[in-house]
């Protein structure tokens, strides 16, 4: 129950309590009561007022026609009634409580809402669409089927198995109406239900609405552009530019204005309103922010009070007490948010997600392939040593053939041709020019007296500069490619060491003399021969699943939001938590298969050895996938269009990837960047993954469990932010 309303003295509020005098002098309870409603869109100078001090009263069992031209605020008012929009000022009571109040079924089962856009899942059949809403409202299968049968025949719909995409625009609107009528709610809010409907069917729909309003006391608020069809309503409200010009029975309005059509009544009211606005000293009501004007006197145009018969109980409500109270509203919102997720709503959302997947099997297979292709390409293209590096060779000793005892040939034979591929030149200048032209990565130069000098150095222990110079290979390298030049130097250094050992052994000297004074013992972790792949692959596995989850979730939710599907589900009572839980459960299976395929490819085919428990590695990747989903949800809360999603998602991929130490060790970053990298959602998780994969660490190690905790914390943070943004941007 609304706290403020309860606290108001001298007012009688609530579904059963608030009574109004009808023209027939009957006492009728109010299903919907709106008092002094102001609604602004946007902030600061961009703000525009969509509702100006609107008052609306709909007794239970009434059909209320909400009329007015396009843009006058009808949809805004309906969205306030179902709790999708919060008023800036004023109060709304629907079926006795504030919409969205804890435990209230508005939004939820008690309200059937038909939005202006069709808001249907295009790939679903009519039956699947009805079943989705039926499950959301916790209806059993039998009830859903019996209502489905009735609605199909009543709304003149084609076969239940027909897809929404195969229906005409008018038929789609009727399916949308069927979804609103499905659970036989106490309150029906229909935004333009008769658009695109032929006159006969329009008549039938009206008869049905009148029938349910009489027999089951369903309250119906209907907006329409066809002003005359609203004659059938018990009460109409005529709106213009966000203001309620009049609210009364159609016959009484016709009598009061001495007119034969509601169109003319509306014209008269518009003229009166126009004069009133022109005479108003302010004349700038559209720009007024009601929240800045809370102490201003009542506006002179208080049409409802002017045009209804005399004093009503609502006029006793002190408007000033209905002003925005941020603390109270924040407290209310926080309490309302703490709703325990309900199984039937999660189930309905899961069935809906699975149906969507079923409709796009190709896309599902594609989803399985993406991580496999990405990890395979990564393992194939990244981290391997460059091979067959072309190098020029100028061997002075061999220019005129190889003399006996030629040691340069011996040395060159030690160099693996698969790693460095030499091309001999007879002139040094030509070899250097070929490097300058980019044909080779460098020139190896061997002096004419190399063999002699080597013997002098090793056997006779001569170390004068001339001997040292002549006994060395001279490398003139193109150092523009770090990895290639590193491999060239490394290969030539190791081969030379082997060559020296051979020479020493030939001359009965211990070859160990050629070893550098460093002994690399068996490593504590990892293999003696390491490669870049082992370093980068764990990070890549985490990143692939993380970024995939971001993209897919963000796109799915933005499309649903854009097409009004998410809003419709929210009005049917689903919460963001339930939608997300359903998404996670369904994605669990997809992600599970993705992770298995990726690990099999990396481990079995590309030999990325996972030393630790594979299950732990999979669990970490999985949790990071959920983190990606919640980040995707946050992106979808921020963006309105798919293009924006792509921009934000792609815009975050590289900064996160580069600063989290996935590609290059964080130890190589400047201190400030290294500090900042602690605050990316990947850094600690990737580190934990490396510890599991390379060091066989388990959860008893700090770095591993910290990775899990950080991933969970980012997930909760993204999710909370997304929920707040969704609530703020309603
Ligand atoms: N999300 C929004 N942000 C900013 N302004 C909005 C938003 N939604 C509606 N408006 C503005 O509020 C005013 C009322 O819009 P609303 O959709 O309630 O009108 P309507 O009477 O339902 O019109 P129609 O019959 O064409 O649907 C319009 O001027 C519209 O431009």
XYZ file of C-alpha atoms and ligand atoms in Angstrom:
761
model
C 0.000 0.000 0.000
C 1.269 3.432 -0.836
C 2.956 4.894 2.183
C 2.225 8.503 1.348
C -1.380 7.928 0.568
C -1.910 6.054 3.768
C -0.346 8.874 5.663
C -2.547 11.529 4.091
C -5.143 12.924 6.455
C -8.640 13.699 5.250
C -8.355 11.388 2.267
C -9.976 8.093 1.652
C -7.730 6.133 -0.660
C -7.300 2.537 -1.744
C -9.167 0.177 -3.916
C -12.052 -0.485 -1.649
C -11.941 2.694 0.315
C -11.851 5.423 -2.247
C -15.328 6.067 -3.504
C -16.717 8.455 -6.007
C -20.176 9.620 -6.738
C -21.256 8.561 -10.167
C -23.903 10.362 -12.061
C -26.218 7.506 -11.244
C -25.435 8.216 -7.592
C -23.927 4.761 -7.229
C -20.963 4.280 -4.946
C -18.188 2.700 -7.040
C -14.638 1.788 -6.027
C -11.743 3.024 -8.113
C -9.530 0.600 -10.000
C -7.192 3.338 -11.189
C -6.618 6.672 -9.550
C -4.096 9.223 -10.785
C -3.719 12.464 -8.883
C -1.754 15.524 -9.998
C 0.571 13.525 -12.233
C 3.589 15.297 -13.711
C 6.045 13.463 -15.879
C 9.232 14.828 -17.415
C 11.453 13.134 -19.976
C 15.152 13.974 -20.041
C 17.170 16.155 -17.704
C 18.142 19.800 -17.404
C 17.733 21.846 -20.560
C 16.761 18.780 -22.566
C 13.834 18.107 -20.269
C 10.300 18.081 -21.681
C 7.081 17.681 -19.755
C 4.859 14.916 -21.115
C 2.188 15.010 -18.388
C 0.944 18.229 -16.758
C -0.973 17.758 -13.558
C -3.059 14.917 -14.964
C -5.867 13.482 -12.900
C -7.639 10.282 -13.931
C -10.211 8.147 -12.161
C -11.381 4.815 -13.447
C -13.975 2.973 -11.392
C -13.758 -0.808 -11.292
C -15.558 -2.503 -14.170
C -15.518 0.634 -16.325
C -14.284 0.998 -19.861
C -12.299 4.185 -19.982
C -11.490 5.737 -23.344
C -8.292 7.775 -23.195
C -8.470 10.064 -26.186
C -6.248 12.636 -27.715
C -3.994 13.399 -30.650
C -0.644 11.790 -31.247
C 1.997 12.870 -28.742
C -0.470 14.123 -26.111
C 0.872 11.722 -23.468
C -1.501 8.727 -23.561
C 1.242 6.077 -23.751
C 3.264 7.893 -21.104
C 0.256 7.774 -18.783
C -0.302 4.050 -19.450
C 3.372 3.318 -18.756
C 3.039 5.139 -15.428
C 0.015 2.979 -14.599
C 1.954 -0.252 -15.097
C 4.935 0.980 -13.113
C 7.313 1.289 -16.045
C 7.667 5.038 -15.507
C 7.883 6.919 -12.232
C 6.059 10.218 -11.945
C 8.085 13.309 -11.119
C 5.189 14.462 -9.006
C 1.786 13.111 -8.144
C 0.483 9.716 -7.201
C -0.801 6.649 -8.997
C -2.881 3.921 -7.410
C -3.797 0.864 -9.440
C -6.017 -1.861 -7.994
C -5.521 -0.393 -4.567
C -1.752 -0.156 -4.535
C 1.115 1.692 -6.102
C 2.237 -0.080 -9.303
C 5.384 -2.062 -8.632
C 4.771 -2.211 -4.885
C 6.103 -5.358 -3.295
C 3.690 -8.275 -3.716
C 1.397 -6.278 -6.030
C 0.469 -7.985 -9.288
C 0.780 -4.747 -11.271
C 3.087 -5.185 -13.120
C 2.200 -8.852 -13.234
C -0.745 -11.115 -13.660
C -3.416 -8.562 -12.733
C -2.688 -6.354 -15.704
C -2.967 -7.188 -19.382
C -1.046 -4.714 -21.475
C -1.156 -4.313 -25.203
C 1.543 -1.868 -26.300
C 1.350 0.264 -29.413
C 4.094 -1.643 -31.184
C 3.281 -5.324 -31.676
C 6.090 -6.478 -29.324
C 6.016 -10.142 -30.341
C 8.848 -12.610 -30.923
C 8.831 -12.723 -34.692
C 10.106 -16.296 -35.005
C 7.503 -17.687 -32.614
C 4.235 -19.257 -33.612
C 0.979 -17.776 -32.265
C 0.736 -20.664 -29.838
C 4.316 -20.267 -28.590
C 3.678 -16.595 -27.991
C 0.552 -17.306 -25.950
C 2.292 -20.096 -24.037
C 5.135 -17.741 -23.130
C 2.773 -15.263 -21.501
C 0.708 -18.105 -20.034
C 3.798 -19.533 -18.318
C 4.775 -16.083 -17.091
C 1.364 -15.760 -15.446
C 1.705 -19.223 -13.932
C -1.263 -20.619 -15.887
C -1.434 -24.373 -16.299
C -1.295 -25.990 -19.731
C -4.993 -26.819 -19.792
C -6.006 -23.225 -19.098
C -3.570 -21.877 -21.648
C -4.913 -24.244 -24.318
C -8.540 -23.439 -23.585
C -7.874 -19.671 -23.635
C -5.819 -20.126 -26.799
C -8.738 -21.887 -28.501
C -11.159 -19.143 -27.508
C -8.867 -16.253 -28.495
C -7.953 -17.777 -31.867
C -11.577 -18.040 -32.802
C -12.687 -14.785 -31.173
C -9.957 -12.682 -32.781
C -10.309 -14.451 -36.092
C -6.692 -15.615 -36.086
C -5.173 -18.205 -38.434
C -3.741 -21.561 -37.324
C -2.034 -21.632 -33.933
C 1.182 -22.925 -35.538
C 1.500 -19.988 -37.905
C 4.617 -17.919 -37.298
C 4.287 -14.255 -36.353
C 6.427 -13.272 -39.357
C 3.878 -14.939 -41.628
C 1.019 -12.773 -40.312
C -0.206 -9.463 -41.646
C 0.237 -6.302 -39.568
C -3.410 -6.400 -38.427
C -3.170 -10.097 -37.506
C -0.013 -9.411 -35.497
C -1.842 -6.692 -33.555
C -4.628 -9.169 -32.817
C -2.091 -11.708 -31.515
C -0.744 -8.924 -29.339
C -4.290 -8.279 -28.068
C -4.717 -12.014 -27.444
C -1.583 -11.968 -25.265
C -3.065 -9.127 -23.215
C -6.415 -10.903 -22.791
C -4.892 -14.323 -22.110
C -4.852 -14.481 -18.321
C -8.167 -12.597 -17.938
C -6.599 -9.817 -15.891
C -8.499 -7.470 -13.603
C -7.134 -4.486 -15.495
C -6.650 -4.205 -19.244
C -4.560 -1.420 -20.730
C -4.893 -1.382 -24.477
C -2.865 1.092 -26.505
C -4.616 1.496 -29.866
C -6.007 -2.072 -30.046
C -8.267 -1.403 -33.016
C -5.666 -0.019 -35.423
C -5.600 -2.113 -38.618
C -8.714 -4.036 -37.612
C -11.725 -4.201 -39.950
C -14.970 -2.561 -38.710
C -16.721 -5.884 -38.085
C -13.933 -7.215 -35.916
C -13.625 -3.830 -34.195
C -17.296 -4.139 -33.278
C -16.669 -7.648 -31.990
C -13.713 -6.550 -29.883
C -15.762 -3.747 -28.325
C -18.620 -6.160 -27.569
C -16.181 -8.495 -25.874
C -14.673 -5.663 -23.845
C -18.135 -4.514 -22.744
C -19.021 -8.120 -21.915
C -15.957 -8.744 -19.708
C -16.287 -5.355 -18.037
C -19.845 -6.267 -17.051
C -19.519 -9.961 -16.247
C -16.116 -10.146 -14.596
C -15.812 -6.453 -13.625
C -12.643 -6.099 -15.668
C -11.481 -2.500 -15.811
C -10.337 -1.425 -19.246
C -8.407 1.628 -20.311
C -8.239 1.953 -24.037
C -6.479 4.581 -26.099
C -7.675 5.228 -29.600
C -7.441 7.708 -32.412
C -10.994 6.849 -33.513
C -12.654 9.258 -31.091
C -16.180 8.206 -32.051
C -15.662 4.549 -31.140
C -15.042 5.709 -27.575
C -18.751 6.528 -27.271
C -19.131 2.951 -26.136
C -16.871 3.629 -23.162
C -18.397 4.337 -19.751
C -16.112 7.269 -19.285
C -13.685 9.147 -21.493
C -10.701 11.323 -20.753
C -9.747 13.849 -23.395
C -6.082 14.810 -23.416
C -4.095 17.481 -25.207
C -0.423 18.395 -24.865
C -0.028 16.333 -21.714
C -3.095 17.845 -20.020
C -6.429 16.243 -19.209
C -9.016 18.582 -20.716
C -12.079 16.729 -19.501
C -13.059 13.460 -17.910
C -16.667 12.360 -17.942
C -19.303 10.091 -19.450
C -19.565 10.512 -23.244
C -23.310 11.364 -23.098
C -22.803 13.988 -20.421
C -20.012 15.601 -22.427
C -22.204 15.669 -25.531
C -25.008 17.232 -23.535
C -22.760 19.763 -21.809
C -21.291 21.004 -25.095
C -24.505 20.557 -26.992
C -22.782 18.499 -29.665
C -23.660 15.351 -31.553
C -20.144 13.916 -31.838
C -17.249 13.502 -29.459
C -14.988 14.889 -32.203
C -16.768 18.221 -31.897
C -16.654 18.125 -28.119
C -12.935 17.575 -28.379
C -12.633 20.507 -30.814
C -14.490 22.773 -28.387
C -12.280 21.664 -25.520
C -9.167 22.273 -27.598
C -10.319 25.816 -28.398
C -11.048 26.529 -24.740
C -7.674 25.116 -23.805
C -5.938 27.186 -26.475
C -7.530 30.397 -25.145
C -6.647 29.498 -21.599
C -2.999 28.850 -22.494
C -2.777 32.111 -24.440
C -4.276 34.073 -21.566
C -2.029 32.400 -19.050
C 0.634 34.910 -17.865
C 3.349 32.320 -17.984
C 2.381 30.811 -21.321
C 5.386 28.543 -21.115
C 3.970 25.515 -19.421
C 5.697 23.061 -21.736
C 9.076 24.163 -20.501
C 8.130 24.133 -16.829
C 9.716 21.600 -14.585
C 7.068 20.717 -12.076
C 9.608 19.638 -9.529
C 11.025 23.163 -9.529
C 7.610 24.583 -8.982
C 6.244 22.610 -6.142
C 5.055 25.572 -4.132
C 3.367 27.308 -7.052
C -0.360 27.809 -6.734
C -2.664 25.412 -8.561
C -2.652 26.089 -12.278
C -5.830 27.873 -13.352
C -6.571 25.138 -15.877
C -7.712 22.399 -13.586
C -10.043 20.893 -16.158
C -11.185 17.851 -14.313
C -12.420 19.864 -11.428
C -14.022 22.413 -13.763
C -15.818 19.974 -15.894
C -16.979 17.245 -13.594
C -20.011 17.720 -11.495
C -19.137 19.649 -8.422
C -16.943 18.520 -5.618
C -15.314 15.076 -5.726
C -13.384 13.312 -3.008
C -10.129 13.763 -4.961
C -10.258 17.503 -4.563
C -9.752 16.927 -0.858
C -6.329 15.500 -1.538
C -3.730 18.055 -0.830
C -1.582 18.114 -3.935
C 1.415 19.442 -2.072
C 1.643 16.213 -0.187
C 1.996 14.263 -3.418
C 5.257 15.931 -4.375
C 8.350 14.005 -5.231
C 10.059 12.729 -2.137
C 13.430 11.339 -3.278
C 14.275 9.582 -0.018
C 10.914 7.876 0.205
C 11.008 6.924 -3.467
C 14.547 5.536 -3.185
C 13.527 3.513 -0.125
C 10.463 2.229 -1.942
C 12.483 1.327 -5.043
C 15.054 -0.533 -2.944
C 12.347 -2.494 -1.128
C 10.556 -3.270 -4.402
C 13.789 -4.534 -5.986
C 14.327 -7.164 -3.292
C 11.912 -9.618 -4.850
C 12.792 -13.268 -4.661
C 13.050 -14.696 -8.213
C 10.070 -16.892 -9.039
C 10.521 -20.284 -10.648
C 7.623 -20.078 -13.104
C 8.899 -16.793 -14.520
C 12.431 -18.153 -14.887
C 10.942 -21.260 -16.514
C 8.881 -19.139 -18.937
C 11.919 -17.061 -19.886
C 14.009 -20.220 -20.342
C 11.417 -21.826 -22.608
C 11.301 -18.593 -24.566
C 15.115 -18.507 -24.911
C 15.210 -22.177 -25.924
C 12.497 -21.599 -28.524
C 14.560 -18.760 -29.939
C 17.589 -21.053 -30.117
C 15.496 -23.798 -31.711
C 14.450 -21.350 -34.396
C 18.061 -20.534 -35.247
C 19.996 -23.807 -35.156
C 22.470 -22.453 -37.717
C 23.335 -19.630 -35.384
C 23.727 -22.102 -32.513
C 26.213 -24.211 -34.489
C 28.004 -21.027 -35.447
C 28.287 -20.200 -31.738
C 29.987 -23.547 -31.105
C 32.375 -22.956 -33.945
C 33.490 -19.447 -33.048
C 35.602 -20.359 -29.978
C 37.046 -23.411 -31.733
C 38.055 -21.383 -34.772
C 39.462 -18.607 -32.612
C 41.579 -20.829 -30.367
C 42.766 -22.869 -33.376
C 43.821 -19.763 -35.247
C 45.530 -18.473 -32.146
C 47.468 -21.712 -31.605
C 48.374 -21.914 -35.281
C 49.406 -18.342 -35.834
C 50.704 -17.037 -32.505
C 53.684 -18.027 -30.397
C 55.607 -20.347 -32.713
C 59.234 -19.536 -33.538
C 59.697 -18.023 -37.010
C 61.073 -20.632 -39.429
C 62.971 -20.612 -42.744
C 64.254 -17.118 -42.085
C 66.062 -16.029 -45.279
C 69.609 -14.799 -44.575
C 72.455 -13.753 -46.840
C 75.896 -15.337 -46.330
C 79.247 -13.915 -47.323
C 81.841 -16.595 -46.571
C 85.299 -15.301 -47.561
C 86.780 -18.711 -46.951
C 84.528 -20.318 -49.528
C 84.652 -17.738 -52.315
C 87.234 -19.779 -54.178
C 86.018 -23.212 -53.101
C 86.416 -24.875 -49.726
C 90.040 -25.521 -48.697
C 90.750 -28.600 -46.628
C 90.173 -28.187 -42.953
C 87.613 -25.470 -43.612
C 85.863 -24.903 -40.298
C 83.278 -22.386 -41.543
C 81.576 -25.193 -43.435
C 81.541 -27.210 -40.238
C 79.926 -24.291 -38.402
C 77.332 -23.672 -41.126
C 76.338 -27.327 -41.048
C 75.418 -26.914 -37.382
C 72.776 -24.291 -38.248
C 69.365 -25.852 -38.801
C 68.274 -24.949 -42.368
C 64.620 -25.123 -41.221
C 65.318 -22.183 -38.980
C 67.742 -20.097 -41.048
C 67.916 -20.482 -44.759
C 71.266 -19.127 -46.087
C 71.819 -17.736 -49.556
C 75.527 -17.403 -50.454
C 76.923 -14.254 -52.051
C 80.380 -13.817 -53.592
C 80.469 -10.101 -52.828
C 79.709 -8.525 -49.511
C 78.211 -5.380 -51.092
C 75.671 -7.402 -53.044
C 74.671 -9.296 -49.894
C 74.164 -6.017 -47.974
C 72.159 -4.524 -50.872
C 69.893 -7.585 -50.913
C 69.175 -7.019 -47.209
C 68.535 -3.319 -47.851
C 66.029 -4.294 -50.519
C 64.213 -6.452 -47.962
C 64.991 -9.860 -49.499
C 66.908 -11.094 -46.435
C 66.807 -10.468 -42.701
C 70.582 -10.007 -42.430
C 74.080 -10.954 -43.637
C 76.384 -13.389 -41.857
C 79.995 -12.583 -42.681
C 82.861 -15.088 -42.248
C 86.416 -13.766 -42.722
C 88.913 -15.506 -45.109
C 91.125 -16.786 -42.261
C 88.260 -17.968 -39.998
C 89.440 -21.596 -39.680
C 92.970 -20.557 -38.824
C 91.812 -17.988 -36.299
C 89.495 -20.480 -34.567
C 92.388 -22.904 -34.111
C 94.631 -20.124 -32.786
C 92.011 -19.062 -30.334
C 90.925 -22.453 -29.037
C 94.116 -24.509 -29.239
C 96.899 -21.932 -28.972
C 94.799 -19.715 -26.617
C 95.578 -16.597 -28.691
C 93.271 -13.744 -27.708
C 94.699 -10.759 -29.583
C 92.061 -8.538 -31.265
C 92.921 -9.677 -34.797
C 92.462 -13.371 -33.885
C 89.227 -12.708 -31.970
C 87.916 -10.671 -34.866
C 88.719 -13.257 -37.512
C 87.395 -16.178 -35.439
C 83.909 -14.626 -35.098
C 80.892 -14.633 -37.366
C 79.898 -11.008 -38.036
C 76.145 -10.434 -38.224
C 74.679 -7.365 -40.001
C 70.989 -7.695 -39.236
C 67.729 -6.058 -40.153
C 66.482 -5.566 -36.593
C 63.058 -4.213 -37.453
C 61.349 -7.431 -36.434
C 62.155 -8.204 -32.832
C 61.001 -11.806 -32.930
C 62.855 -12.655 -36.179
C 66.136 -11.018 -35.109
C 65.860 -12.678 -31.691
C 65.504 -16.108 -33.334
C 68.392 -15.451 -35.792
C 70.765 -14.450 -33.002
C 69.640 -17.291 -30.765
C 70.022 -19.953 -33.477
C 73.469 -18.743 -34.514
C 74.679 -18.474 -30.883
C 73.556 -22.012 -29.967
C 74.921 -23.484 -33.193
C 78.246 -21.744 -32.647
C 78.427 -23.158 -29.137
C 77.884 -26.682 -30.494
C 80.525 -26.070 -33.155
C 83.053 -24.910 -30.562
C 82.409 -28.007 -28.463
C 83.089 -30.202 -31.510
C 86.397 -28.455 -32.208
C 87.472 -28.772 -28.567
C 86.557 -32.474 -28.549
C 88.537 -33.059 -31.772
C 91.613 -31.608 -30.110
C 91.102 -33.670 -26.953
C 90.047 -30.650 -24.882
C 87.023 -30.885 -22.571
C 84.049 -29.465 -24.585
C 82.513 -28.170 -21.354
C 84.964 -25.286 -21.646
C 82.624 -23.791 -24.273
C 79.684 -23.721 -21.878
C 78.725 -20.391 -20.309
C 79.035 -20.421 -16.493
C 75.292 -20.865 -16.010
C 73.524 -24.154 -15.363
C 69.790 -24.205 -15.920
C 68.473 -26.908 -13.629
C 65.115 -28.647 -13.993
C 62.474 -25.948 -13.735
C 60.290 -25.687 -10.632
C 57.267 -25.060 -12.848
C 56.916 -25.444 -16.587
C 59.171 -27.125 -19.153
C 62.840 -26.312 -19.900
C 61.914 -25.285 -23.395
C 59.143 -22.714 -23.054
C 57.151 -21.078 -25.758
C 54.931 -18.043 -25.988
C 51.855 -20.184 -26.659
C 51.928 -21.654 -23.158
C 52.032 -18.160 -21.735
C 49.272 -16.645 -23.844
C 46.848 -19.554 -24.399
C 45.244 -19.525 -20.896
C 44.510 -15.830 -21.231
C 43.137 -16.317 -24.717
C 40.748 -19.067 -23.603
C 39.346 -16.806 -20.886
C 39.158 -13.807 -23.223
C 37.417 -15.654 -26.070
C 34.542 -16.830 -23.869
C 34.354 -13.489 -22.044
C 34.105 -11.374 -25.187
C 31.747 -13.798 -26.928
C 29.365 -13.651 -23.973
C 29.497 -9.843 -23.972
C 28.584 -9.524 -27.630
C 25.810 -12.090 -27.675
C 24.096 -10.986 -24.468
C 24.277 -7.304 -25.306
C 22.851 -7.852 -28.784
C 20.025 -10.127 -27.625
C 18.891 -7.745 -24.890
C 19.171 -4.595 -26.992
C 17.073 -6.135 -29.761
C 14.474 -7.246 -27.187
C 14.508 -3.794 -25.608
C 14.234 -2.006 -28.937
C 11.276 -4.075 -30.083
C 9.438 -3.541 -26.795
C 9.695 -7.258 -25.915
C 11.649 -6.717 -22.715
C 9.202 -4.024 -21.604
C 6.269 -6.296 -22.283
C 7.817 -9.085 -20.243
C 8.552 -6.650 -17.420
C 4.925 -5.522 -17.434
C 3.918 -9.185 -17.273
C 5.844 -9.247 -14.001
C 9.290 -10.583 -14.902
C 12.228 -8.943 -13.152
C 15.674 -8.257 -14.603
C 17.112 -10.881 -12.231
C 14.711 -13.541 -13.536
C 15.441 -12.668 -17.172
C 19.176 -12.827 -16.500
C 18.960 -16.078 -14.527
C 17.037 -17.718 -17.376
C 19.609 -16.412 -19.840
C 22.476 -17.780 -17.728
C 20.848 -21.208 -17.345
C 20.207 -21.538 -21.077
C 23.618 -20.163 -21.943
C 25.120 -22.580 -19.385
C 24.671 -25.476 -21.799
C 25.882 -23.546 -24.812
C 28.861 -22.217 -22.911
C 29.590 -25.660 -21.477
C 29.897 -27.122 -24.974
C 31.908 -24.124 -26.158
C 34.383 -24.549 -23.292
C 34.720 -28.326 -23.795
C 35.369 -27.885 -27.525
C 37.862 -25.123 -26.902
C 39.794 -27.066 -24.256
C 39.870 -30.223 -26.395
C 41.240 -28.287 -29.342
C 43.821 -26.406 -27.280
C 44.948 -29.372 -25.180
C 44.670 -32.365 -27.493
C 45.278 -30.883 -30.907
C 47.577 -27.945 -30.179
C 49.334 -29.455 -27.129
C 48.646 -26.595 -24.725
C 49.251 -28.675 -21.639
C 46.842 -28.138 -18.748
C 48.871 -29.225 -15.701
C 46.190 -28.494 -13.092
C 42.639 -29.840 -12.692
C 40.796 -29.395 -15.998
C 37.501 -29.001 -14.115
C 38.886 -26.026 -12.209
C 40.107 -24.419 -15.431
C 36.668 -24.974 -16.994
C 34.915 -23.553 -13.947
C 37.018 -20.402 -14.108
C 36.342 -19.925 -17.822
C 32.663 -20.513 -17.157
C 32.459 -17.937 -14.379
C 34.249 -15.431 -16.565
C 31.661 -16.197 -19.267
C 28.923 -15.221 -16.809
C 30.913 -12.083 -16.047
C 30.869 -11.368 -19.795
C 27.104 -11.890 -19.842
C 26.548 -9.383 -17.054
C 28.811 -6.893 -18.814
C 26.743 -7.499 -21.958
C 23.610 -6.819 -19.927
C 25.148 -3.557 -18.713
C 25.945 -2.557 -22.293
C 22.382 -3.332 -23.337
C 21.120 -1.163 -20.473
C 23.288 1.706 -21.754
C 22.551 1.376 -25.473
C 19.418 1.749 -27.547
C 20.678 0.462 -30.889
C 22.681 -2.521 -32.146
C 25.263 -0.152 -33.634
C 25.865 1.398 -30.224
C 26.295 -2.091 -28.758
C 28.903 -2.921 -31.371
C 30.742 0.333 -30.697
C 30.811 -0.118 -26.916
C 31.652 -3.832 -27.114
C 34.424 -3.394 -29.665
C 35.616 -0.267 -27.896
C 36.113 -2.241 -24.691
C 37.688 -5.368 -26.210
C 41.096 -3.907 -27.012
C 41.611 -1.745 -23.908
C 40.709 -4.687 -21.653
C 42.733 -7.208 -23.662
C 45.849 -5.046 -23.891
C 45.891 -3.848 -20.311
C 45.162 -7.170 -18.640
C 48.428 -8.920 -19.455
C 46.818 -11.451 -21.787
C 49.137 -10.738 -24.702
C 52.223 -9.369 -22.977
C 53.311 -9.828 -19.344
C 52.072 -7.110 -16.989
C 55.685 -6.922 -15.727
C 56.518 -5.162 -19.006
C 54.082 -2.314 -18.371
C 55.013 1.086 -16.907
C 54.277 1.150 -13.142
C 51.113 3.244 -13.458
C 49.674 0.973 -16.143
C 50.581 -2.058 -14.106
C 48.652 -0.619 -11.191
C 45.678 0.235 -13.390
C 45.657 -3.220 -14.914
C 44.516 -4.528 -11.518
C 41.152 -2.955 -12.286
C 40.273 -4.788 -15.484
C 37.861 -7.732 -15.272
C 40.436 -10.022 -16.897
C 43.823 -9.421 -15.207
C 43.478 -11.521 -12.044
C 41.307 -14.128 -13.696
C 43.880 -14.677 -16.445
C 46.618 -14.913 -13.801
C 44.550 -17.517 -11.917
C 44.062 -19.447 -15.150
C 47.812 -19.431 -15.841
C 48.457 -20.734 -12.339
C 46.015 -23.609 -12.924
C 47.263 -24.399 -16.416
C 51.040 -24.052 -15.946
C 51.667 -24.526 -12.231
C 48.910 -27.070 -11.495
C 47.714 -24.874 -8.648
C 44.336 -25.457 -7.040
C 41.960 -23.408 -4.950
C 44.253 -23.565 -1.926
C 46.521 -21.005 -3.602
C 45.699 -17.338 -3.119
C 46.087 -16.362 -6.777
C 43.616 -19.033 -7.866
C 40.783 -18.353 -5.447
C 41.384 -14.619 -5.786
C 40.767 -14.998 -9.525
C 37.440 -16.701 -8.822
C 36.474 -14.035 -6.274
C 37.401 -11.170 -8.597
C 35.418 -12.701 -11.445
C 32.380 -13.086 -9.170
C 32.770 -9.543 -7.862
C 32.905 -8.046 -11.374
C 29.849 -10.125 -12.308
C 27.857 -8.778 -9.349
C 29.087 -5.227 -10.015
C 28.119 -5.285 -13.699
C 24.807 -6.865 -12.887
C 23.933 -4.348 -10.164
C 24.895 -1.463 -12.448
C 22.789 -2.903 -15.264
C 19.782 -3.281 -12.948
C 20.178 0.320 -11.720
C 20.511 1.628 -15.282
C 17.479 -0.327 -16.455
C 15.508 1.145 -13.546
C 16.766 4.697 -14.170
C 16.271 4.635 -17.923
C 12.703 3.351 -17.852
N 11.350 8.118 -24.039
C 11.026 9.385 -24.331
N 11.943 10.358 -24.231
C 11.636 11.640 -24.499
N 10.414 12.054 -24.867
C 9.449 11.128 -24.991
C 9.695 9.746 -24.724
N 8.561 9.057 -24.918
C 7.634 9.974 -25.290
N 8.165 11.211 -25.343
C 7.470 12.466 -25.664
O 6.392 12.599 -24.751
C 5.252 13.092 -25.421
C 4.090 12.131 -25.199
O 4.408 10.905 -25.852
P 3.411 9.656 -25.823
O 4.090 8.523 -26.481
O 2.962 9.461 -24.439
O 2.211 10.183 -26.723
P 0.923 9.416 -27.238
O -0.227 10.260 -26.884
O 0.920 8.027 -26.752
O 1.154 9.458 -28.798
P 0.711 8.350 -29.873
O -0.777 8.339 -29.887
O 1.304 8.833 -31.143
O 1.307 7.093 -29.397
C 5.624 13.228 -26.887
O 5.915 14.585 -27.139
C 6.865 12.389 -27.047
O 7.713 12.975 -27.981
